[in-house]
Coordinates of C-alpha atoms in Angstrom, one line a residue:
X1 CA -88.0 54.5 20.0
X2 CA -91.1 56.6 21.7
X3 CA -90.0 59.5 18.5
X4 CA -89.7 57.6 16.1
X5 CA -93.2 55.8 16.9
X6 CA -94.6 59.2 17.1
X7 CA -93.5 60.2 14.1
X8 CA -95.1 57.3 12.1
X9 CA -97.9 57.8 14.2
X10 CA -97.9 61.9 12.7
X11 CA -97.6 60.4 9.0
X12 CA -100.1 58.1 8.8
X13 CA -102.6 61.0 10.3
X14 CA -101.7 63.5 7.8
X15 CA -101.7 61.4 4.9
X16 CA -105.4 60.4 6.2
X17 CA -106.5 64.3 6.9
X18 CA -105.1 64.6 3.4
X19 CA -107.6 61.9 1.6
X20 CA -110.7 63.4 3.2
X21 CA -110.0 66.7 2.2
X22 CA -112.2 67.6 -0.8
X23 CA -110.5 70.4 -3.2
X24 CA -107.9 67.1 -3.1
X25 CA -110.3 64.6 -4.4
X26 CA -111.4 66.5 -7.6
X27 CA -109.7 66.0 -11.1
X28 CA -107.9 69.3 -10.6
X29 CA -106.0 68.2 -8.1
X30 CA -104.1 65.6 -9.5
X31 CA -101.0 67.6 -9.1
X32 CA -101.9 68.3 -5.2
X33 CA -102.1 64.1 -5.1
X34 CA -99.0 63.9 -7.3
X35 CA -97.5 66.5 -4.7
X36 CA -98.9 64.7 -1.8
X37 CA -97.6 61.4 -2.5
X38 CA -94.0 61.9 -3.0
X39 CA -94.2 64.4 0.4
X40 CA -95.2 61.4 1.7
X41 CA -92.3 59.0 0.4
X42 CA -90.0 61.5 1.3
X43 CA -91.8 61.4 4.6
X44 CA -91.3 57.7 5.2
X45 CA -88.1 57.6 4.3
X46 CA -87.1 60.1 6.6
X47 CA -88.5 58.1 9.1
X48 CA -86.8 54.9 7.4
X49 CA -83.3 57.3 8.1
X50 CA -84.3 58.0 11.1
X51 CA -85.5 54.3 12.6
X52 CA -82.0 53.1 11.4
X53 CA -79.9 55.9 13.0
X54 CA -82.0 55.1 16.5
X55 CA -81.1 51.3 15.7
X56 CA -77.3 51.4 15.3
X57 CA -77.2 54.3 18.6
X58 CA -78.8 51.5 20.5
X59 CA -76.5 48.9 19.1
X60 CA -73.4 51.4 19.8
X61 CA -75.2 51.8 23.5
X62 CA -75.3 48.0 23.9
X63 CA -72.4 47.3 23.0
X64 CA -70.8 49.9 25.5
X65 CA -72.7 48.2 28.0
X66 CA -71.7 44.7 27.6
X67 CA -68.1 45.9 27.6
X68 CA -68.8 47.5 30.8
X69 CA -69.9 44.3 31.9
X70 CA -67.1 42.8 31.0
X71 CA -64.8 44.9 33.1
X72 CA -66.6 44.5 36.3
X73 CA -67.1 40.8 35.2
X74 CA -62.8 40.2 35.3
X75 CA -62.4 43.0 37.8
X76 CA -64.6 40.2 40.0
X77 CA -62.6 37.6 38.8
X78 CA -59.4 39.5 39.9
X79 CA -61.0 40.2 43.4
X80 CA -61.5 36.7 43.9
X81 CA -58.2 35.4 42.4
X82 CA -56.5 37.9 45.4
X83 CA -59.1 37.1 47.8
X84 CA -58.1 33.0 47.3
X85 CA -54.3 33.7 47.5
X86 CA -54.8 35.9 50.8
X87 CA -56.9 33.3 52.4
X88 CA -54.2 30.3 51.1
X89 CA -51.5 32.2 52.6
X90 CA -53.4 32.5 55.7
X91 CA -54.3 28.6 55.6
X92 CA -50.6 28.1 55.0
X93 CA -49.4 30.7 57.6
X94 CA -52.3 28.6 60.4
X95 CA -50.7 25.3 59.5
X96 CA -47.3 26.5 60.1
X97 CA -47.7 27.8 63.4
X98 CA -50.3 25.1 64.6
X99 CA -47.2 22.6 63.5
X100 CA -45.0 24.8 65.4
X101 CA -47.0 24.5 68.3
X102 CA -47.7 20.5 68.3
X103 CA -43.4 20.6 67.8
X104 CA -43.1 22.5 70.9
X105 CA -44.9 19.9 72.8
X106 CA -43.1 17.0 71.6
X107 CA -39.9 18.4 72.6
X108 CA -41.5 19.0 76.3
X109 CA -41.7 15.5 76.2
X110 CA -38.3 14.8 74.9
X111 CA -37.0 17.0 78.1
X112 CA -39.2 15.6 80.7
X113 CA -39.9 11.9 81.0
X114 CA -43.1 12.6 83.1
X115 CA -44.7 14.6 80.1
X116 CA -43.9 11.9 77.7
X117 CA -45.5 8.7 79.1
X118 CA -48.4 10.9 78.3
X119 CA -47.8 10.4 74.7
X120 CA -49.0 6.9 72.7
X121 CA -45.0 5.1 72.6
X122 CA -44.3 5.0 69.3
X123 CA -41.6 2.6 70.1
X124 CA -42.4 -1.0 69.6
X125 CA -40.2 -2.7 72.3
X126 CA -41.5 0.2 75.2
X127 CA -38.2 1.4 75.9
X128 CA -37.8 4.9 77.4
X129 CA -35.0 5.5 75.1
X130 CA -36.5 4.4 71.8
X131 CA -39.7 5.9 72.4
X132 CA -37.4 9.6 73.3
X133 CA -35.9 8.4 69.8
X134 CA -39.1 8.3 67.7
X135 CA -40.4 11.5 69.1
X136 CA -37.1 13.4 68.0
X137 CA -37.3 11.5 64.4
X138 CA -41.3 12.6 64.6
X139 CA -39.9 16.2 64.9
X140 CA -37.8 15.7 62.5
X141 CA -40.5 14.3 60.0
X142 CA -42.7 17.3 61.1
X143 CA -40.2 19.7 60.1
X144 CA -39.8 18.5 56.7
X145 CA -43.6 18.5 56.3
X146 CA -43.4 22.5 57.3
X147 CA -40.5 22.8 54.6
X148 CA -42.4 20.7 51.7
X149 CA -45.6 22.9 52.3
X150 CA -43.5 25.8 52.3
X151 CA -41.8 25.7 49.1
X152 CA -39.2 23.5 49.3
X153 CA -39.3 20.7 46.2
X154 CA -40.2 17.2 45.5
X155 CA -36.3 16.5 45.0
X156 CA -34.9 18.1 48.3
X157 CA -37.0 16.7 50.6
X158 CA -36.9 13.2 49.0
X159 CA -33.0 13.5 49.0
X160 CA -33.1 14.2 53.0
X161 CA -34.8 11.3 53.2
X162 CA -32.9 9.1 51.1
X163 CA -29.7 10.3 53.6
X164 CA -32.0 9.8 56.8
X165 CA -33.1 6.3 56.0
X166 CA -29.6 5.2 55.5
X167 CA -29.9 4.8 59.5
X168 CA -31.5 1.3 60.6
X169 CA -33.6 3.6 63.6
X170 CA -35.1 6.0 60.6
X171 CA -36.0 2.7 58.9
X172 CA -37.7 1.1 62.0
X173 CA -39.3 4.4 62.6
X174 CA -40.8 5.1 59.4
X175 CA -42.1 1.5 59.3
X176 CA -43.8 1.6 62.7
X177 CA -45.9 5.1 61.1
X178 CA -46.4 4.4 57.4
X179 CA -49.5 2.0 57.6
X180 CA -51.2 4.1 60.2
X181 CA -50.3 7.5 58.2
X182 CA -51.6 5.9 54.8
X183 CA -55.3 5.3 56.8
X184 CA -55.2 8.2 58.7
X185 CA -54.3 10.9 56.2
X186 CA -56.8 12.2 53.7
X187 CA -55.9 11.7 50.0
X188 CA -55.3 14.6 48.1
X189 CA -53.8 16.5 50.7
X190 CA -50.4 17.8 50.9
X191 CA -49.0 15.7 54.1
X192 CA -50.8 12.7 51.6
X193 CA -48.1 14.5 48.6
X194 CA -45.7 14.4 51.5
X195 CA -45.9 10.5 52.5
X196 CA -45.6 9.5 49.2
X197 CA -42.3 11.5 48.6
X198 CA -40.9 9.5 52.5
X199 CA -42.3 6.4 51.3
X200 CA -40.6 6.9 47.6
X201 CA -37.2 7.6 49.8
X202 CA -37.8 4.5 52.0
X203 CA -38.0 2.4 49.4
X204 CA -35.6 3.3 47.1
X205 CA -33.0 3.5 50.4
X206 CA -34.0 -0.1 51.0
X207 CA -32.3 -0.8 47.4
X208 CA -29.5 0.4 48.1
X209 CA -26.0 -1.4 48.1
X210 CA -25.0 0.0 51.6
X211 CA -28.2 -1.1 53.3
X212 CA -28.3 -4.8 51.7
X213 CA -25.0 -5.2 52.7
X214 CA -25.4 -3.8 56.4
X215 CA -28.5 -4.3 57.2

């Protein structure tokens, strides 16, 4: 840009040296003016040439640079996409072992009955044996929710279920946790995904011939 400024700059000053000169002016240089005229075309259109050239490098230059901005824009977007998966993993890989740890306790409570009145009784009747019961079938429950948020589908877990709630105890367990679970949980979560699938399974063993029948 700075050239091609300076050489309109240079052609516009000689074609003004060129007026004043005087031997130019006179009738016997018509030819000179003639000559001086088309040097000057040809002049301008060199520049013209020139100006264009410079336009299309600085289109070729802009263009180079918005594809380099491209690539660090999706090399970015890559970073990020790898970055979210290593940090869901490791959300997924917390959850598991902070499951496996509340598991742990439960069955500490199963094995000692001095560790368990410590827990809330989920039974309703109070009974030592019932609540030992519900905090086995709360293991249970917890180990499905580890499996469901580790892969395992929609279809298997609500199968297991199906089978488990054939048992009146699954039934009378589920039903002392499922209003509590559907205020405590936050919606949109997975153990929210999860509930749905147990309570889809409760209710659809409660239709069953086998449990109108037995009871």
């Amino acid at each position: 840009m700075a050239a091609t400024v300076a050489a309109c700059c240079s052609c516009v000053a000689l074609s003004l040296l060129l007026v004043h000169i005087p031997w130019l002016q006179s009738e016997t240089s018509s030819n000179a003016g003639q000559a001086l005229g088309a040097a000057s075309a040809v002049s301008s259109t060199a520049v013209l040439i020139y100006m264009a050239g410079a336009i299309r490098v600085q289109h070729r230059e802009v263009e180079l640079h918005r594809e380099a901005l491209r690539t660090q824009q999706d090399a970015l977007q890559e970073q990020c996409q790898v970055s979210g998966r290593a940090n869901g993993e490791l959300h997924r890989t917390s959850e598991a072992l902070m499951r496996g740890l509340h598991m742990s306790l439960h069955r500490m409570a199963m094995d000692d009955p001095d560790l368990a009145v410590t827990w809330p009784s989920y039974s309703s009747d109070g009974s030592d044996l019932r609540n030992k019961q519900y905090l086995y079938m709360n293991q249970v429950l917890s180990l499905h929710l580890l499996a469901y948020e580790t892969g395992y589908t929609t279809a298997h877990i609500e199968g297991s279920f199906q089978h488990l709630f054939a048992s009146r105890l699954w039934r009378e367990f589920w039903e002392s946790l499922r209003v509590s679970r559907a205020q405590e949980i936050p919606p949109g979560t997975a153990e929210a995904e999860f509930s749905e699938i147990v309570e889809r399974a409760y209710a659809a063993a409660l239709t069953t011939i086998p449990l109108r029948r037995n009871g």
